[in-house]
């Protein structure tokens, strides 16, 4: 995913490069969408459609994957990158430019019922300001659905014991050093389940649920183990957190 706050100049060209991955695995998107659908309920005639902002929508793949679970609700993609938005508009009916920093998101305070924040926070220089802005646009009691890679994923615990750099972490923007994998994706911050809970709660949200999701980049022979680890979120590859604005 790309970020919704423009990165520093030295990172801007990196995130605008079409070769940098901006989409996550569909399994995470579907799990997160099901969590949100349960929280929102159906778009009944009485309640009407709810407004869901996919903040940091990237190329729109994740939102398009989630859309069947959110039928009847209004799904709006938001990103700062014009390149990402051009691609997102081929998949989403609404995609607008917005920033988490600077002038902020182009939405009134309390205007959103839910925010999808899918694998964005690990790319941010200032995640505190980002959650402040998401809290502003959410109505009281509105839902935050955040996902991010897990620093303490089951294989990262093994890798650290062996003296190997954890998966998802990066020491350079130019190449991979000391860990498995081949793609540089610009991760600046990583969270364990405990750290993510505490951080979100300190930002003015009540944590409702924390679940795990598999990572599409796990080698095929290890994927059954990765799916099994999802039963315990602190061991899972991807953390899925549902919180409500207090």
PDB file of C-alpha atoms in Angstrom:
ATOM      1  CA  UNK A   1       0.000   0.000   0.000  1.00  0.00           C
ATOM      2  CA  UNK A   2       1.095   3.554  -0.588  1.00  0.00           C
ATOM      3  CA  UNK A   3       0.817   6.162   2.131  1.00  0.00           C
ATOM      4  CA  UNK A   4      -1.761   8.935   2.246  1.00  0.00           C
ATOM      5  CA  UNK A   5       0.638  11.483   3.708  1.00  0.00           C
ATOM      6  CA  UNK A   6       3.256  12.552   1.163  1.00  0.00           C
ATOM      7  CA  UNK A   7       6.581  11.053   2.261  1.00  0.00           C
ATOM      8  CA  UNK A   8       9.731  13.138   2.534  1.00  0.00           C
ATOM      9  CA  UNK A   9      11.216  14.126  -0.851  1.00  0.00           C
ATOM     10  CA  UNK A  10      13.744  11.298  -0.716  1.00  0.00           C
ATOM     11  CA  UNK A  11      10.892   8.743  -0.475  1.00  0.00           C
ATOM     12  CA  UNK A  12       8.445  10.374  -2.883  1.00  0.00           C
ATOM     13  CA  UNK A  13       9.979   9.001  -6.062  1.00  0.00           C
ATOM     14  CA  UNK A  14      10.179   5.559  -4.449  1.00  0.00           C
ATOM     15  CA  UNK A  15       6.434   5.412  -3.758  1.00  0.00           C
ATOM     16  CA  UNK A  16       5.533   6.807  -7.180  1.00  0.00           C
ATOM     17  CA  UNK A  17       7.494   4.026  -8.889  1.00  0.00           C
ATOM     18  CA  UNK A  18       4.918   1.667 -10.493  1.00  0.00           C
ATOM     19  CA  UNK A  19       7.259  -1.259  -9.771  1.00  0.00           C
ATOM     20  CA  UNK A  20       6.812  -0.837  -5.994  1.00  0.00           C
ATOM     21  CA  UNK A  21       4.061  -3.207  -4.778  1.00  0.00           C
ATOM     22  CA  UNK A  22       0.911  -1.365  -3.644  1.00  0.00           C
ATOM     23  CA  UNK A  23      -1.474  -4.308  -3.275  1.00  0.00           C
ATOM     24  CA  UNK A  24      -1.683  -6.859  -0.484  1.00  0.00           C
ATOM     25  CA  UNK A  25      -2.818 -10.451  -0.560  1.00  0.00           C
ATOM     26  CA  UNK A  26      -6.532 -11.105  -1.147  1.00  0.00           C
ATOM     27  CA  UNK A  27      -6.872 -13.319   1.937  1.00  0.00           C
ATOM     28  CA  UNK A  28      -6.107 -10.389   4.236  1.00  0.00           C
ATOM     29  CA  UNK A  29      -8.495  -8.130   2.310  1.00  0.00           C
ATOM     30  CA  UNK A  30     -11.345 -10.633   2.539  1.00  0.00           C
ATOM     31  CA  UNK A  31     -10.839 -11.287   6.247  1.00  0.00           C
ATOM     32  CA  UNK A  32     -10.727  -7.575   7.001  1.00  0.00           C
ATOM     33  CA  UNK A  33     -13.820  -6.923   4.875  1.00  0.00           C
ATOM     34  CA  UNK A  34     -15.763  -9.635   6.712  1.00  0.00           C
ATOM     35  CA  UNK A  35     -14.799  -8.050  10.049  1.00  0.00           C
ATOM     36  CA  UNK A  36     -16.053  -4.678   8.815  1.00  0.00           C
ATOM     37  CA  UNK A  37     -19.249  -6.121   7.344  1.00  0.00           C
ATOM     38  CA  UNK A  38     -20.100  -7.694  10.705  1.00  0.00           C
ATOM     39  CA  UNK A  39     -19.450  -4.376  12.456  1.00  0.00           C
ATOM     40  CA  UNK A  40     -21.508  -2.251  10.041  1.00  0.00           C
ATOM     41  CA  UNK A  41     -24.351  -4.660   9.419  1.00  0.00           C
ATOM     42  CA  UNK A  42     -26.408  -4.622   6.203  1.00  0.00           C
ATOM     43  CA  UNK A  43     -27.226  -1.393   4.381  1.00  0.00           C
ATOM     44  CA  UNK A  44     -30.909  -1.525   5.292  1.00  0.00           C
ATOM     45  CA  UNK A  45     -33.504   0.971   4.207  1.00  0.00           C
ATOM     46  CA  UNK A  46     -33.652   2.433   7.696  1.00  0.00           C
ATOM     47  CA  UNK A  47     -29.933   2.873   8.325  1.00  0.00           C
ATOM     48  CA  UNK A  48     -28.992   3.574   4.732  1.00  0.00           C
ATOM     49  CA  UNK A  49     -25.523   3.107   3.267  1.00  0.00           C
ATOM     50  CA  UNK A  50     -22.506   3.798   5.462  1.00  0.00           C
ATOM     51  CA  UNK A  51     -19.479   5.720   4.228  1.00  0.00           C
ATOM     52  CA  UNK A  52     -16.276   3.678   4.306  1.00  0.00           C
ATOM     53  CA  UNK A  53     -12.956   5.379   3.491  1.00  0.00           C
ATOM     54  CA  UNK A  54     -10.178   3.119   2.223  1.00  0.00           C
ATOM     55  CA  UNK A  55      -7.379   5.421   3.333  1.00  0.00           C
ATOM     56  CA  UNK A  56      -4.185   4.586   1.495  1.00  0.00           C
ATOM     57  CA  UNK A  57      -6.090   2.635  -1.149  1.00  0.00           C
ATOM     58  CA  UNK A  58      -3.102   2.236  -3.473  1.00  0.00           C
ATOM     59  CA  UNK A  59      -4.209   0.782  -6.780  1.00  0.00           C
ATOM     60  CA  UNK A  60      -7.646  -0.131  -5.408  1.00  0.00           C
ATOM     61  CA  UNK A  61      -7.103  -3.894  -5.458  1.00  0.00           C
ATOM     62  CA  UNK A  62      -7.776  -4.383  -1.742  1.00  0.00           C
ATOM     63  CA  UNK A  63     -10.941  -2.252  -1.800  1.00  0.00           C
ATOM     64  CA  UNK A  64     -12.211  -4.067  -4.896  1.00  0.00           C
ATOM     65  CA  UNK A  65     -11.643  -7.390  -3.122  1.00  0.00           C
ATOM     66  CA  UNK A  66     -13.557  -6.128  -0.080  1.00  0.00           C
ATOM     67  CA  UNK A  67     -16.444  -4.598  -2.056  1.00  0.00           C
ATOM     68  CA  UNK A  68     -18.589  -7.788  -2.341  1.00  0.00           C
ATOM     69  CA  UNK A  69     -18.710  -7.969   1.474  1.00  0.00           C
ATOM     70  CA  UNK A  70     -19.783  -4.325   1.695  1.00  0.00           C
ATOM     71  CA  UNK A  71     -22.595  -4.203  -0.853  1.00  0.00           C
ATOM     72  CA  UNK A  72     -24.895  -1.258  -0.343  1.00  0.00           C
ATOM     73  CA  UNK A  73     -22.291   0.786   1.505  1.00  0.00           C
ATOM     74  CA  UNK A  74     -20.374   3.698  -0.021  1.00  0.00           C
ATOM     75  CA  UNK A  75     -16.693   2.778  -0.463  1.00  0.00           C
ATOM     76  CA  UNK A  76     -14.340   5.676  -1.214  1.00  0.00           C
ATOM     77  CA  UNK A  77     -10.669   5.165  -2.038  1.00  0.00           C
ATOM     78  CA  UNK A  78      -8.221   7.809  -0.800  1.00  0.00           C
ATOM     79  CA  UNK A  79      -4.536   8.184  -1.618  1.00  0.00           C
ATOM     80  CA  UNK A  80      -2.000  10.986  -2.091  1.00  0.00           C
ATOM     81  CA  UNK A  81      -0.332   9.337  -5.104  1.00  0.00           C
ATOM     82  CA  UNK A  82      -1.779  10.373  -8.463  1.00  0.00           C
ATOM     83  CA  UNK A  83      -0.338   7.272 -10.093  1.00  0.00           C
ATOM     84  CA  UNK A  84      -2.054   5.019  -7.555  1.00  0.00           C
ATOM     85  CA  UNK A  85      -5.337   6.908  -7.943  1.00  0.00           C
ATOM     86  CA  UNK A  86      -5.251   6.541 -11.728  1.00  0.00           C
ATOM     87  CA  UNK A  87      -5.121   2.778 -11.271  1.00  0.00           C
ATOM     88  CA  UNK A  88      -7.635   2.785  -8.405  1.00  0.00           C
ATOM     89  CA  UNK A  89     -10.246   4.549 -10.535  1.00  0.00           C
ATOM     90  CA  UNK A  90     -10.360   1.542 -12.840  1.00  0.00           C
ATOM     91  CA  UNK A  91     -11.578  -0.560  -9.901  1.00  0.00           C
ATOM     92  CA  UNK A  92     -13.538   1.813  -7.645  1.00  0.00           C
ATOM     93  CA  UNK A  93     -16.467   4.158  -8.327  1.00  0.00           C
ATOM     94  CA  UNK A  94     -14.966   6.808  -6.037  1.00  0.00           C
ATOM     95  CA  UNK A  95     -11.260   7.564  -5.576  1.00  0.00           C
ATOM     96  CA  UNK A  96     -10.035  10.944  -4.369  1.00  0.00           C
ATOM     97  CA  UNK A  97      -6.750  12.545  -3.481  1.00  0.00           C
ATOM     98  CA  UNK A  98      -6.118  13.140   0.213  1.00  0.00           C
ATOM     99  CA  UNK A  99      -3.328  13.466   2.738  1.00  0.00           C
ATOM    100  CA  UNK A 100      -3.079  12.423   6.355  1.00  0.00           C
ATOM    101  CA  UNK A 101      -0.584  15.199   6.967  1.00  0.00           C
ATOM    102  CA  UNK A 102      -0.537  18.814   5.871  1.00  0.00           C
ATOM    103  CA  UNK A 103      -4.015  19.964   4.889  1.00  0.00           C
ATOM    104  CA  UNK A 104      -5.578  16.683   6.004  1.00  0.00           C
ATOM    105  CA  UNK A 105      -8.199  14.468   4.391  1.00  0.00           C
ATOM    106  CA  UNK A 106     -10.872  16.192   2.238  1.00  0.00           C
ATOM    107  CA  UNK A 107     -13.730  15.131   4.519  1.00  0.00           C
ATOM    108  CA  UNK A 108     -15.634  16.905   7.268  1.00  0.00           C
ATOM    109  CA  UNK A 109     -15.116  15.917  10.885  1.00  0.00           C
ATOM    110  CA  UNK A 110     -17.304  12.974  11.869  1.00  0.00           C
ATOM    111  CA  UNK A 111     -18.391  12.292   8.281  1.00  0.00           C
ATOM    112  CA  UNK A 112     -17.163   8.687   7.937  1.00  0.00           C
ATOM    113  CA  UNK A 113     -18.702   5.589   9.477  1.00  0.00           C
ATOM    114  CA  UNK A 114     -15.600   3.450   8.990  1.00  0.00           C
ATOM    115  CA  UNK A 115     -12.019   3.658   7.827  1.00  0.00           C
ATOM    116  CA  UNK A 116     -10.033   0.862   6.217  1.00  0.00           C
ATOM    117  CA  UNK A 117      -6.343   1.422   6.941  1.00  0.00           C
ATOM    118  CA  UNK A 118      -4.714  -1.544   5.267  1.00  0.00           C
ATOM    119  CA  UNK A 119      -0.958  -1.931   5.533  1.00  0.00           C
ATOM    120  CA  UNK A 120      -0.317   1.792   5.515  1.00  0.00           C
ATOM    121  CA  UNK A 121       0.855   2.537   9.037  1.00  0.00           C
ATOM    122  CA  UNK A 122       4.157   0.715   8.591  1.00  0.00           C
ATOM    123  CA  UNK A 123       5.072   3.201   5.838  1.00  0.00           C
ATOM    124  CA  UNK A 124       4.454   6.376   7.844  1.00  0.00           C
ATOM    125  CA  UNK A 125       6.971   8.777   9.310  1.00  0.00           C
ATOM    126  CA  UNK A 126       4.349  10.143  11.755  1.00  0.00           C
ATOM    127  CA  UNK A 127       1.744   7.484  12.618  1.00  0.00           C
ATOM    128  CA  UNK A 128       0.511   9.522  15.605  1.00  0.00           C
ATOM    129  CA  UNK A 129      -0.659  12.385  13.386  1.00  0.00           C
ATOM    130  CA  UNK A 130      -2.203   9.868  10.982  1.00  0.00           C
ATOM    131  CA  UNK A 131      -4.406   8.296  13.654  1.00  0.00           C
ATOM    132  CA  UNK A 132      -5.368  11.763  14.901  1.00  0.00           C
ATOM    133  CA  UNK A 133      -6.643  12.589  11.396  1.00  0.00           C
ATOM    134  CA  UNK A 134      -8.497   9.284  11.044  1.00  0.00           C
ATOM    135  CA  UNK A 135     -10.131   9.890  14.413  1.00  0.00           C
ATOM    136  CA  UNK A 136     -11.204  13.352  13.247  1.00  0.00           C
ATOM    137  CA  UNK A 137     -13.051  12.120  10.150  1.00  0.00           C
ATOM    138  CA  UNK A 138     -14.730   9.221  11.971  1.00  0.00           C
ATOM    139  CA  UNK A 139     -18.045   9.787  13.702  1.00  0.00           C
ATOM    140  CA  UNK A 140     -18.175   8.939  17.426  1.00  0.00           C
ATOM    141  CA  UNK A 141     -18.335   5.161  17.618  1.00  0.00           C
ATOM    142  CA  UNK A 142     -17.067   4.853  14.035  1.00  0.00           C
ATOM    143  CA  UNK A 143     -14.987   1.855  13.084  1.00  0.00           C
ATOM    144  CA  UNK A 144     -11.260   1.698  12.367  1.00  0.00           C
ATOM    145  CA  UNK A 145     -10.106  -1.434  10.522  1.00  0.00           C
ATOM    146  CA  UNK A 146      -6.318  -1.438  10.546  1.00  0.00           C
ATOM    147  CA  UNK A 147      -3.974  -4.090   9.219  1.00  0.00           C
ATOM    148  CA  UNK A 148      -0.194  -4.250   9.370  1.00  0.00           C
ATOM    149  CA  UNK A 149       2.580  -6.877   9.215  1.00  0.00           C
ATOM    150  CA  UNK A 150       3.419  -8.513  12.523  1.00  0.00           C
ATOM    151  CA  UNK A 151       6.989  -8.028  13.719  1.00  0.00           C
ATOM    152  CA  UNK A 152       6.521 -11.042  16.002  1.00  0.00           C
ATOM    153  CA  UNK A 153       5.135 -13.397  13.318  1.00  0.00           C
ATOM    154  CA  UNK A 154       5.952 -17.036  14.017  1.00  0.00           C
ATOM    155  CA  UNK A 155       8.770 -17.223  11.461  1.00  0.00           C
ATOM    156  CA  UNK A 156      10.280 -13.907  12.576  1.00  0.00           C
ATOM    157  CA  UNK A 157      10.733 -15.339  16.063  1.00  0.00           C
ATOM    158  CA  UNK A 158      12.689 -18.227  14.547  1.00  0.00           C
ATOM    159  CA  UNK A 159      14.703 -15.945  12.269  1.00  0.00           C
ATOM    160  CA  UNK A 160      15.735 -13.673  15.135  1.00  0.00           C
ATOM    161  CA  UNK A 161      16.930 -16.647  17.160  1.00  0.00           C
ATOM    162  CA  UNK A 162      19.101 -17.560  14.168  1.00  0.00           C
ATOM    163  CA  UNK A 163      20.446 -14.004  13.920  1.00  0.00           C
ATOM    164  CA  UNK A 164      18.517 -13.234  10.697  1.00  0.00           C
ATOM    165  CA  UNK A 165      16.782  -9.913  10.013  1.00  0.00           C
ATOM    166  CA  UNK A 166      12.984 -10.323  10.419  1.00  0.00           C
ATOM    167  CA  UNK A 167      10.721 -10.474   7.373  1.00  0.00           C
ATOM    168  CA  UNK A 168       8.916  -7.145   6.711  1.00  0.00           C
ATOM    169  CA  UNK A 169      11.803  -5.128   8.184  1.00  0.00           C
ATOM    170  CA  UNK A 170      14.153  -3.202   5.884  1.00  0.00           C
ATOM    171  CA  UNK A 171      17.547  -1.657   6.481  1.00  0.00           C
ATOM    172  CA  UNK A 172      17.859  -0.035   3.039  1.00  0.00           C
ATOM    173  CA  UNK A 173      15.651   1.523   0.362  1.00  0.00           C
ATOM    174  CA  UNK A 174      17.944   0.168  -2.358  1.00  0.00           C
ATOM    175  CA  UNK A 175      17.961  -3.540  -1.686  1.00  0.00           C
ATOM    176  CA  UNK A 176      17.266  -6.409   0.712  1.00  0.00           C
ATOM    177  CA  UNK A 177      20.003  -7.203   3.203  1.00  0.00           C
ATOM    178  CA  UNK A 178      20.103  -9.890   5.853  1.00  0.00           C
ATOM    179  CA  UNK A 179      16.578 -11.277   5.491  1.00  0.00           C
ATOM    180  CA  UNK A 180      14.525 -13.477   3.143  1.00  0.00           C
ATOM    181  CA  UNK A 181      12.696 -11.872   0.259  1.00  0.00           C
ATOM    182  CA  UNK A 182      13.562  -9.758  -2.754  1.00  0.00           C
ATOM    183  CA  UNK A 183      11.172  -6.750  -2.800  1.00  0.00           C
ATOM    184  CA  UNK A 184      11.866  -3.403  -1.121  1.00  0.00           C
ATOM    185  CA  UNK A 185       8.503  -1.942  -0.084  1.00  0.00           C
ATOM    186  CA  UNK A 186       9.467   0.965   2.186  1.00  0.00           C
ATOM    187  CA  UNK A 187       8.520  -0.224   5.662  1.00  0.00           C
ATOM    188  CA  UNK A 188       9.533   2.320   8.308  1.00  0.00           C
ATOM    189  CA  UNK A 189       7.714   0.999  11.408  1.00  0.00           C
ATOM    190  CA  UNK A 190       6.697  -2.459  12.583  1.00  0.00           C
ATOM    191  CA  UNK A 191       4.387  -3.530  15.407  1.00  0.00           C
ATOM    192  CA  UNK A 192       3.800  -6.538  17.613  1.00  0.00           C
ATOM    193  CA  UNK A 193       0.224  -7.321  18.639  1.00  0.00           C
ATOM    194  CA  UNK A 194       0.771  -5.774  22.068  1.00  0.00           C
ATOM    195  CA  UNK A 195       2.392  -2.616  20.699  1.00  0.00           C
ATOM    196  CA  UNK A 196      -0.378  -2.121  18.134  1.00  0.00           C
ATOM    197  CA  UNK A 197      -3.119  -2.471  20.752  1.00  0.00           C
ATOM    198  CA  UNK A 198      -1.439  -0.001  23.085  1.00  0.00           C
ATOM    199  CA  UNK A 199      -0.689   2.506  20.333  1.00  0.00           C
ATOM    200  CA  UNK A 200      -4.233   2.542  18.940  1.00  0.00           C
ATOM    201  CA  UNK A 201      -5.774   2.786  22.421  1.00  0.00           C
ATOM    202  CA  UNK A 202      -3.483   5.718  23.267  1.00  0.00           C
ATOM    203  CA  UNK A 203      -4.708   7.476  20.106  1.00  0.00           C
ATOM    204  CA  UNK A 204      -8.314   7.723  21.302  1.00  0.00           C
ATOM    205  CA  UNK A 205      -9.782   4.404  20.155  1.00  0.00           C
ATOM    206  CA  UNK A 206     -11.264   1.426  21.970  1.00  0.00           C
ATOM    207  CA  UNK A 207      -9.839  -1.833  20.649  1.00  0.00           C
ATOM    208  CA  UNK A 208     -12.674  -4.259  19.900  1.00  0.00           C
ATOM    209  CA  UNK A 209     -10.901  -7.227  18.340  1.00  0.00           C
ATOM    210  CA  UNK A 210      -7.515  -8.365  17.081  1.00  0.00           C
ATOM    211  CA  UNK A 211      -7.263 -11.200  14.560  1.00  0.00           C
ATOM    212  CA  UNK A 212      -4.552 -12.705  12.379  1.00  0.00           C
ATOM    213  CA  UNK A 213      -4.286 -13.180   8.618  1.00  0.00           C
ATOM    214  CA  UNK A 214      -1.823 -15.104   6.434  1.00  0.00           C
ATOM    215  CA  UNK A 215       0.844 -13.498   4.271  1.00  0.00           C
ATOM    216  CA  UNK A 216       0.746 -14.222   0.536  1.00  0.00           C
ATOM    217  CA  UNK A 217       4.565 -14.127   0.352  1.00  0.00           C
ATOM    218  CA  UNK A 218       5.114 -17.149   2.604  1.00  0.00           C
ATOM    219  CA  UNK A 219       6.681 -20.032   0.616  1.00  0.00           C
ATOM    220  CA  UNK A 220       4.054 -22.544  -0.484  1.00  0.00           C
ATOM    221  CA  UNK A 221       5.288 -25.463   1.716  1.00  0.00           C
ATOM    222  CA  UNK A 222       4.937 -23.264   4.824  1.00  0.00           C
ATOM    223  CA  UNK A 223       1.491 -21.834   4.053  1.00  0.00           C
ATOM    224  CA  UNK A 224      -0.426 -24.456   6.098  1.00  0.00           C
ATOM    225  CA  UNK A 225       1.613 -23.404   9.148  1.00  0.00           C
ATOM    226  CA  UNK A 226       0.964 -19.757   8.356  1.00  0.00           C
ATOM    227  CA  UNK A 227      -2.793 -20.330   8.190  1.00  0.00           C
ATOM    228  CA  UNK A 228      -2.637 -22.286  11.447  1.00  0.00           C
ATOM    229  CA  UNK A 229      -0.838 -19.383  13.150  1.00  0.00           C
ATOM    230  CA  UNK A 230      -3.797 -17.119  12.366  1.00  0.00           C
ATOM    231  CA  UNK A 231      -5.661 -18.766  15.256  1.00  0.00           C
ATOM    232  CA  UNK A 232      -3.368 -16.794  17.595  1.00  0.00           C
ATOM    233  CA  UNK A 233      -3.034 -13.217  16.428  1.00  0.00           C
ATOM    234  CA  UNK A 234       0.308 -12.535  18.208  1.00  0.00           C
ATOM    235  CA  UNK A 235       1.868 -15.267  16.026  1.00  0.00           C
ATOM    236  CA  UNK A 236       0.137 -14.457  12.736  1.00  0.00           C
ATOM    237  CA  UNK A 237       1.825 -12.880   9.723  1.00  0.00           C
ATOM    238  CA  UNK A 238      -0.626  -9.989   9.477  1.00  0.00           C
ATOM    239  CA  UNK A 239      -2.439  -8.235  12.335  1.00  0.00           C
ATOM    240  CA  UNK A 240      -6.085  -7.210  11.763  1.00  0.00           C
ATOM    241  CA  UNK A 241      -7.302  -4.754  14.375  1.00  0.00           C
ATOM    242  CA  UNK A 242     -10.864  -3.493  14.802  1.00  0.00           C
ATOM    243  CA  UNK A 243     -11.250  -0.411  16.997  1.00  0.00           C
ATOM    244  CA  UNK A 244     -13.952   2.181  17.567  1.00  0.00           C
ATOM    245  CA  UNK A 245     -13.565   5.907  17.981  1.00  0.00           C
ATOM    246  CA  UNK A 246     -14.181   6.939  21.579  1.00  0.00           C
TER     247      UNK A 246
END
